[in-house]
CSV table of N, CA and C and ligand atoms in Angstrom, one decimal:
chain,number,residue,atom,x,y,z
N,12,UNK,N,186.0,125.2,102.7
N,12,UNK,CA,185.7,125.4,104.0
N,12,UNK,C,184.2,125.0,104.3
N,13,UNK,N,183.8,124.2,105.4
N,13,UNK,CA,182.6,123.8,105.6
N,13,UNK,C,181.7,125.1,105.9
N,14,UNK,N,180.3,124.9,105.7
N,14,UNK,CA,179.4,125.9,105.8
N,14,UNK,C,179.3,126.4,107.3
N,15,UNK,N,179.3,125.3,108.3
N,15,UNK,CA,179.1,125.5,109.6
N,15,UNK,C,180.4,125.0,110.3
N,16,UNK,N,181.0,125.8,111.1
N,16,UNK,CA,182.2,125.3,111.8
N,16,UNK,C,181.7,125.0,113.3
N,17,UNK,N,181.9,123.8,113.7
N,17,UNK,CA,181.4,123.5,115.1
N,17,UNK,C,182.5,123.5,116.1
N,18,UNK,N,182.1,123.7,117.3
N,18,UNK,CA,183.0,123.8,118.5
N,18,UNK,C,182.4,123.2,119.7
N,19,UNK,N,183.2,122.7,120.6
N,19,UNK,CA,182.7,122.2,121.9
N,19,UNK,C,183.7,122.2,122.9
N,20,UNK,N,183.2,122.1,124.1
N,20,UNK,CA,184.0,122.2,125.3
N,20,UNK,C,184.6,120.8,125.8
N,21,UNK,N,185.5,120.8,126.8
N,21,UNK,CA,186.1,119.5,127.1
N,21,UNK,C,185.1,118.5,127.6
N,22,UNK,N,184.0,118.8,128.3
N,22,UNK,CA,183.1,117.8,128.7
N,22,UNK,C,182.1,117.4,127.7
N,23,UNK,N,181.9,118.4,126.6
N,23,UNK,CA,181.0,118.1,125.5
N,23,UNK,C,179.6,118.6,125.7
N,24,UNK,N,179.3,119.2,126.9
N,24,UNK,CA,178.0,119.7,127.1
N,24,UNK,C,177.7,120.9,126.2
N,25,UNK,N,178.7,121.8,126.1
N,25,UNK,CA,178.5,123.0,125.2
N,25,UNK,C,178.8,122.7,123.8
N,26,UNK,N,177.9,122.8,123.0
N,26,UNK,CA,177.9,122.7,121.5
N,26,UNK,C,177.7,124.0,120.7
N,27,UNK,N,178.6,124.3,119.8
N,27,UNK,CA,178.4,125.5,119.3
N,27,UNK,C,178.5,125.5,117.7
N,28,UNK,N,177.7,126.2,117.0
N,28,UNK,CA,178.0,126.4,115.6
N,28,UNK,C,178.4,127.8,115.3
N,29,UNK,N,179.5,128.0,114.7
N,29,UNK,CA,180.2,129.2,114.8
N,29,UNK,C,179.9,130.1,113.4
N,30,UNK,N,179.4,129.5,112.3
N,30,UNK,CA,179.2,130.3,111.0
N,30,UNK,C,180.5,130.5,110.4
N,31,UNK,N,180.7,131.7,109.8
N,31,UNK,CA,181.8,131.9,108.9
N,31,UNK,C,183.0,132.8,109.7
N,32,UNK,N,184.0,132.3,109.7
N,32,UNK,CA,185.2,133.1,110.4
N,32,UNK,C,185.5,134.4,109.7
N,33,UNK,N,185.8,135.4,110.5
N,33,UNK,CA,186.1,136.8,109.9
N,33,UNK,C,187.7,136.8,109.7
N,34,UNK,N,188.4,136.1,110.4
N,34,UNK,CA,189.9,136.0,110.3
N,34,UNK,C,190.3,134.6,110.6
N,35,UNK,N,191.6,134.5,110.6
N,35,UNK,CA,192.2,133.2,110.8
N,35,UNK,C,192.8,133.0,112.3
N,36,UNK,N,192.6,134.0,113.1
N,36,UNK,CA,193.2,133.9,114.4
N,36,UNK,C,194.2,134.8,114.8
N,37,UNK,N,194.6,135.0,115.9
N,37,UNK,CA,195.7,135.7,116.5
N,37,UNK,C,196.1,135.4,117.9
N,38,UNK,N,197.3,135.5,118.2
N,38,UNK,CA,197.7,135.4,119.5
N,38,UNK,C,197.5,136.7,120.4
N,39,UNK,N,197.2,136.4,121.7
N,39,UNK,CA,197.0,137.7,122.5
N,39,UNK,C,197.8,137.2,123.8
N,40,UNK,N,198.9,138.0,124.1
N,40,UNK,CA,199.8,137.8,125.3
N,40,UNK,C,199.4,138.6,126.4
N,41,UNK,N,198.2,139.3,126.5
N,41,UNK,CA,197.9,140.1,127.6
N,41,UNK,C,197.7,139.3,128.9
N,42,UNK,N,197.9,140.0,130.0
N,42,UNK,CA,197.9,139.2,131.3
N,42,UNK,C,196.4,138.5,131.6
N,43,UNK,N,195.5,139.2,131.1
N,43,UNK,CA,194.1,138.6,131.3
N,43,UNK,C,193.9,137.2,130.5
N,44,UNK,N,194.5,137.3,129.4
N,44,UNK,CA,194.4,136.0,128.6
N,44,UNK,C,195.2,134.9,129.2
N,45,UNK,N,196.4,135.4,129.7
N,45,UNK,CA,197.2,134.3,130.3
N,45,UNK,C,196.5,133.8,131.6
N,46,UNK,N,195.9,134.6,132.4
N,46,UNK,CA,195.4,134.1,133.6
N,46,UNK,C,194.0,133.3,133.3
N,47,UNK,N,193.3,133.8,132.2
N,47,UNK,CA,192.0,133.0,131.9
N,47,UNK,C,192.2,131.7,131.3
N,48,UNK,N,193.4,131.6,130.6
N,48,UNK,CA,193.7,130.4,129.9
N,48,UNK,C,194.4,129.4,130.7
N,49,UNK,N,195.3,130.0,131.7
N,49,UNK,CA,196.3,129.2,132.5
N,49,UNK,C,197.4,128.8,131.7
N,50,UNK,N,197.7,129.5,130.5
N,50,UNK,CA,198.7,129.2,129.6
N,50,UNK,C,199.5,130.4,129.2
N,51,UNK,N,200.3,130.4,128.2
N,51,UNK,CA,201.2,131.4,127.9
N,51,UNK,C,200.4,132.6,127.3
N,52,UNK,N,199.5,132.3,126.4
N,52,UNK,CA,198.7,133.2,125.6
N,52,UNK,C,197.4,132.5,125.3
N,53,UNK,N,196.5,133.3,124.7
N,53,UNK,CA,195.3,133.0,124.1
N,53,UNK,C,195.4,133.0,122.6
N,54,UNK,N,194.8,132.1,121.9
N,54,UNK,CA,194.5,132.2,120.4
N,54,UNK,C,193.0,132.2,120.2
N,55,UNK,N,192.5,133.3,119.6
N,55,UNK,CA,191.1,133.4,119.4
N,55,UNK,C,190.9,133.7,117.9
N,56,UNK,N,189.8,133.2,117.3
N,56,UNK,CA,189.2,133.5,115.9
N,56,UNK,C,188.0,134.3,115.9
N,57,UNK,N,187.9,135.5,115.3
N,57,UNK,CA,186.6,136.2,115.2
N,57,UNK,C,185.6,135.6,114.2
N,58,UNK,N,184.4,135.6,114.8
N,58,UNK,CA,183.2,135.2,113.9
N,58,UNK,C,182.2,136.2,113.9
N,59,UNK,N,181.3,136.1,113.0
N,59,UNK,CA,180.2,137.1,112.9
N,59,UNK,C,179.1,136.7,114.0
N,60,UNK,N,178.7,137.6,114.8
N,60,UNK,CA,177.8,137.3,115.9
N,60,UNK,C,176.5,136.8,115.4
N,61,UNK,N,176.0,137.2,114.2
N,61,UNK,CA,174.7,136.9,113.6
N,61,UNK,C,174.7,135.4,113.4
N,62,UNK,N,175.7,134.7,113.1
N,62,UNK,CA,175.7,133.3,112.6
N,62,UNK,C,176.1,132.4,113.8
N,63,UNK,N,176.4,133.0,115.0
N,63,UNK,CA,177.0,132.3,116.0
N,63,UNK,C,175.9,131.7,116.9
N,64,UNK,N,175.9,130.4,117.1
N,64,UNK,CA,174.7,129.8,117.9
N,64,UNK,C,175.2,128.8,118.9
N,65,UNK,N,174.8,128.9,120.1
N,65,UNK,CA,175.0,127.9,121.2
N,65,UNK,C,173.9,127.0,121.1
N,66,UNK,N,174.2,125.7,120.9
N,66,UNK,CA,173.1,124.7,120.8
N,66,UNK,C,172.8,124.0,122.2
N,67,UNK,N,173.7,124.1,123.1
N,67,UNK,CA,173.5,123.4,124.3
N,67,UNK,C,174.5,123.7,125.2
N,68,UNK,N,174.4,123.3,126.6
N,68,UNK,CA,175.3,123.5,127.6
N,68,UNK,C,174.9,124.7,128.5
N,69,UNK,N,175.7,124.7,129.7
N,69,UNK,CA,175.4,125.8,130.6
N,69,UNK,C,176.7,126.7,130.5
N,70,UNK,N,176.4,127.9,130.2
N,70,UNK,CA,177.6,128.9,130.1
N,70,UNK,C,177.6,129.9,131.2
N,71,UNK,N,178.8,130.1,131.8
N,71,UNK,CA,179.0,131.2,132.7
N,71,UNK,C,179.8,132.3,132.0
N,72,UNK,N,179.8,133.4,132.6
N,72,UNK,CA,180.6,134.6,132.1
N,72,UNK,C,181.3,135.4,133.1
N,73,UNK,N,182.3,136.1,132.6
N,73,UNK,CA,183.1,137.0,133.6
N,73,UNK,C,183.5,138.2,132.8
N,74,UNK,N,183.1,139.3,133.3
N,74,UNK,CA,183.3,140.6,132.5
N,74,UNK,C,184.4,141.4,133.3
N,75,UNK,N,185.4,141.9,132.6
N,75,UNK,CA,186.4,142.7,133.1
N,75,UNK,C,186.9,143.8,132.2
N,76,UNK,N,187.3,145.0,132.7
N,76,UNK,CA,187.9,145.9,131.7
N,76,UNK,C,189.4,145.4,131.4
N,77,UNK,N,189.7,145.3,130.3
N,77,UNK,CA,190.9,144.9,129.8
N,77,UNK,C,192.0,146.1,129.9
N,78,UNK,N,193.3,145.8,129.7
N,78,UNK,CA,194.4,146.8,129.6
N,78,UNK,C,194.0,147.8,128.6
N,79,UNK,N,193.4,147.5,127.6
N,79,UNK,CA,193.0,148.4,126.6
N,79,UNK,C,192.0,149.4,126.8
N,80,UNK,N,191.3,149.1,128.0
N,80,UNK,CA,190.2,149.9,128.5
N,80,UNK,C,188.8,149.3,128.0
N,81,UNK,N,189.0,148.5,127.0
N,81,UNK,CA,187.7,147.8,126.6
N,81,UNK,C,187.2,146.9,127.6
N,82,UNK,N,185.8,146.8,127.6
N,82,UNK,CA,185.2,145.7,128.4
N,82,UNK,C,185.2,144.4,127.7
N,83,UNK,N,185.6,143.3,128.3
N,83,UNK,CA,185.5,142.1,127.6
N,83,UNK,C,184.8,141.1,128.5
N,84,UNK,N,183.9,140.4,127.9
N,84,UNK,CA,183.2,139.2,128.6
N,84,UNK,C,183.8,138.0,128.2
N,85,UNK,N,184.3,137.1,129.2
N,85,UNK,CA,184.8,135.9,128.7
N,85,UNK,C,183.8,134.8,129.2
N,86,UNK,N,183.5,133.9,128.3
N,86,UNK,CA,182.4,132.9,128.6
N,86,UNK,C,183.1,131.6,128.5
N,87,UNK,N,182.6,130.6,129.5
N,87,UNK,CA,183.2,129.4,129.8
N,87,UNK,C,182.1,128.4,130.2
N,88,UNK,N,182.5,127.1,130.0
N,88,UNK,CA,181.5,126.0,130.3
N,88,UNK,C,181.4,125.9,131.8
N,89,UNK,N,180.2,126.0,132.5
N,89,UNK,CA,180.0,125.9,133.8
N,89,UNK,C,180.2,124.4,134.3
N,90,UNK,N,180.2,123.5,133.5
N,90,UNK,CA,180.4,122.1,134.0
N,90,UNK,C,182.0,121.8,134.0
N,91,UNK,N,182.8,122.2,132.9
N,91,UNK,CA,184.1,121.6,132.9
N,91,UNK,C,185.0,122.9,133.0
N,92,UNK,N,184.6,124.1,132.8
N,92,UNK,CA,185.5,125.3,133.0
N,92,UNK,C,186.2,125.6,131.8
N,93,UNK,N,186.0,125.0,130.6
N,93,UNK,CA,186.8,125.3,129.4
N,93,UNK,C,186.5,126.8,129.0
N,94,UNK,N,187.4,127.6,128.7
N,94,UNK,CA,187.2,128.9,128.1
N,94,UNK,C,186.6,128.7,126.7
N,95,UNK,N,185.6,129.4,126.4
N,95,UNK,CA,184.9,129.2,125.1
N,95,UNK,C,184.9,130.3,124.1
N,96,UNK,N,184.5,131.5,124.5
N,96,UNK,CA,184.5,132.7,123.5
N,96,UNK,C,184.4,134.0,124.4
N,97,UNK,N,184.9,135.2,123.7
N,97,UNK,CA,184.7,136.3,124.3
N,97,UNK,C,183.9,137.2,123.5
N,98,UNK,N,183.4,138.2,124.2
N,98,UNK,CA,182.6,139.3,123.5
N,98,UNK,C,182.9,140.7,124.2
N,99,UNK,N,182.7,141.7,123.2
N,99,UNK,CA,183.0,143.1,123.8
N,99,UNK,C,182.1,144.0,123.1
N,100,UNK,N,181.5,145.0,123.9
N,100,UNK,CA,180.7,146.0,123.5
N,100,UNK,C,181.4,146.9,122.5
N,101,UNK,N,182.7,146.9,122.5
N,101,UNK,CA,183.5,147.7,121.5
N,101,UNK,C,183.2,147.1,120.0
N,102,UNK,N,183.0,145.8,120.0
N,102,UNK,CA,182.9,145.2,118.7
N,102,UNK,C,181.7,144.3,118.7
N,103,UNK,N,180.4,144.9,118.7
N,103,UNK,CA,179.3,144.2,118.9
N,103,UNK,C,178.9,143.1,117.9
N,104,UNK,N,179.6,143.1,116.8
N,104,UNK,CA,179.2,142.2,115.6
N,104,UNK,C,180.1,141.0,115.6
N,105,UNK,N,181.1,141.0,116.6
N,105,UNK,CA,182.0,139.9,116.6
N,105,UNK,C,181.9,138.9,117.9
N,106,UNK,N,182.2,137.6,117.7
N,106,UNK,CA,182.4,136.7,118.8
N,106,UNK,C,183.8,136.1,118.6
N,107,UNK,N,184.7,136.3,119.6
N,107,UNK,CA,186.1,135.8,119.6
N,107,UNK,C,186.1,134.4,120.3
N,108,UNK,N,186.1,133.3,119.3
N,108,UNK,CA,186.1,131.9,119.8
N,108,UNK,C,187.5,131.4,120.1
N,109,UNK,N,187.7,130.8,121.2
N,109,UNK,CA,188.9,130.3,121.5
N,109,UNK,C,189.3,129.2,120.5
N,110,UNK,N,190.5,129.3,119.9
N,110,UNK,CA,190.8,128.3,118.9
N,110,UNK,C,190.8,126.9,119.1
N,111,UNK,N,191.2,126.5,120.3
N,111,UNK,CA,191.3,125.1,120.7
N,111,UNK,C,190.0,124.4,120.8
N,112,UNK,N,188.9,125.2,120.9
N,112,UNK,CA,187.5,124.4,121.0
N,112,UNK,C,187.0,124.1,119.6
N,113,UNK,N,187.6,124.6,118.6
N,113,UNK,CA,187.1,124.4,117.1
N,113,UNK,C,187.4,123.0,116.8
N,114,UNK,N,186.4,122.3,116.2
N,114,UNK,CA,186.6,120.9,115.5
N,114,UNK,C,187.6,121.0,114.4
N,115,UNK,N,187.6,122.1,113.6
N,115,UNK,CA,188.4,122.2,112.4
N,115,UNK,C,189.6,123.0,112.7
N,116,UNK,N,190.7,122.2,113.2
N,116,UNK,CA,191.9,123.0,113.6
N,116,UNK,C,192.6,123.5,112.4
N,117,UNK,N,192.4,123.0,111.1
N,117,UNK,CA,193.1,123.6,110.1
N,117,UNK,C,192.7,125.1,109.7
N,118,UNK,N,191.6,125.4,110.3
N,118,UNK,CA,191.1,126.8,110.1
N,118,UNK,C,192.1,127.8,110.9
N,119,UNK,N,192.7,127.3,111.9
N,119,UNK,CA,193.5,128.1,112.8
N,119,UNK,C,194.9,128.4,112.2
N,120,UNK,N,195.1,129.6,111.7
N,120,UNK,CA,196.4,130.0,111.1
N,120,UNK,C,196.6,131.4,111.5
N,121,UNK,N,197.1,131.6,112.9
N,121,UNK,CA,197.1,133.0,113.4
N,121,UNK,C,198.0,133.9,112.4
N,122,UNK,N,197.5,135.1,112.2
N,122,UNK,CA,198.0,136.2,111.3
N,122,UNK,C,198.8,137.2,112.0
N,123,UNK,N,198.7,137.4,113.3
N,123,UNK,CA,199.5,138.3,114.1
N,123,UNK,C,199.5,138.0,115.6
N,124,UNK,N,200.1,138.8,116.4
N,124,UNK,CA,200.1,138.7,117.8
N,124,UNK,C,200.1,140.0,118.4
N,125,UNK,N,199.2,140.1,119.4
N,125,UNK,CA,199.0,141.3,120.1
N,125,UNK,C,199.4,141.4,121.6
N,126,UNK,N,199.6,142.5,122.2
N,126,UNK,CA,199.9,142.6,123.6
N,126,UNK,C,201.4,141.9,123.9
N,127,UNK,N,202.2,142.1,122.9
N,127,UNK,CA,203.6,141.6,123.1
N,127,UNK,C,204.4,142.2,124.2
N,128,UNK,N,203.9,143.3,124.6
N,128,UNK,CA,204.6,144.0,125.7
N,128,UNK,C,204.4,143.2,127.1
N,129,UNK,N,203.5,142.3,127.1
N,129,UNK,CA,203.4,141.4,128.3
N,129,UNK,C,203.6,140.0,128.0
N,130,UNK,N,204.3,139.7,126.9
N,130,UNK,CA,204.7,138.3,126.4
N,130,UNK,C,205.5,137.6,127.5
N,131,UNK,N,205.4,136.4,127.7
N,131,UNK,CA,206.1,135.7,128.6
N,131,UNK,C,207.4,135.1,127.7
N,132,UNK,N,208.6,134.8,128.6
N,132,UNK,CA,209.7,134.4,128.0
N,132,UNK,C,209.8,133.0,127.7
N,133,UNK,N,209.0,132.2,128.3
N,133,UNK,CA,209.1,130.7,128.2
N,133,UNK,C,208.3,130.0,127.0
N,134,UNK,N,207.7,130.8,126.2
N,134,UNK,CA,207.0,130.3,125.0
N,134,UNK,C,207.3,131.2,123.8
N,135,UNK,N,207.8,130.5,122.8
N,135,UNK,CA,208.2,131.4,121.6
N,135,UNK,C,207.3,131.0,120.5
N,136,UNK,N,207.0,132.2,119.8
N,136,UNK,CA,206.2,132.2,118.6
N,136,UNK,C,207.0,132.6,117.4
N,137,UNK,N,206.7,132.2,116.2
N,137,UNK,CA,207.5,132.7,115.0
N,137,UNK,C,207.8,134.2,115.1
N,138,UNK,N,209.0,134.7,115.2
N,138,UNK,CA,209.2,136.2,115.3
N,138,UNK,C,208.8,136.8,114.0
N,139,UNK,N,208.8,136.1,112.9
N,139,UNK,CA,208.3,136.9,111.7
N,139,UNK,C,206.9,137.2,111.6
N,140,UNK,N,206.1,136.7,112.6
N,140,UNK,CA,204.7,137.0,112.5
N,140,UNK,C,204.5,138.5,112.9
N,141,UNK,N,203.7,139.2,112.3
N,141,UNK,CA,203.4,140.6,112.7
N,141,UNK,C,203.0,140.8,114.2
N,142,UNK,N,203.8,141.7,114.8
N,142,UNK,CA,203.7,141.7,116.3
N,142,UNK,C,203.3,143.2,116.6
N,143,UNK,N,202.4,143.3,117.7
N,143,UNK,CA,201.9,144.6,118.2
N,143,UNK,C,202.1,144.6,119.7
N,144,UNK,N,202.8,145.8,120.2
N,144,UNK,CA,203.2,145.9,121.5
N,144,UNK,C,201.7,145.8,122.4
N,145,UNK,N,200.7,146.4,121.9
N,145,UNK,CA,199.3,146.5,122.5
N,145,UNK,C,198.4,145.9,121.7
N,146,UNK,N,197.1,146.3,121.8
N,146,UNK,CA,196.1,145.5,121.0
N,146,UNK,C,195.9,145.9,119.6
N,147,UNK,N,195.4,145.0,118.8
N,147,UNK,CA,195.1,145.1,117.4
N,147,UNK,C,193.7,144.4,117.3
N,148,UNK,N,192.6,145.1,116.8
N,148,UNK,CA,191.4,144.5,116.4
N,148,UNK,C,191.2,144.5,115.1
N,149,UNK,N,190.3,143.4,114.7
N,149,UNK,CA,190.0,143.4,113.2
N,149,UNK,C,188.6,142.8,113.1
E,28,ZN,ZN1,182.1,121.6,129.4
E,29,ZN,ZN1,194.4,139.1,125.6
């Protein structure tokens, strides 16, 4: 695994170095993730906040209390709108980077799925993957 994992948005203005991943990713089927991604679910990978560095670009953010009750801030590129990463005061040591913006896609190997109670019918994920009706953090 490379020492630094790079990530960028659609327009390329936002450049990020993520450091070391804490996990290999997970699916989230919650309604907030569906709305914010415009797709069936979100896939995010947790990184350590200490090593996470934004090198450039203009980043906007939107904060909302999730169904879990936790506050979640979603960060996006102000120029192209790409969802980038999420942070929460519940887990101050973590940054949850949207899997699709990572350059190294082989890193993405989701280990579980959460908020399956609000999962859509039109997108299927391997049913053998550990599933949680609500949230699971790590
Ligand atoms: Zn952009
Ligand atoms: Zn979610």
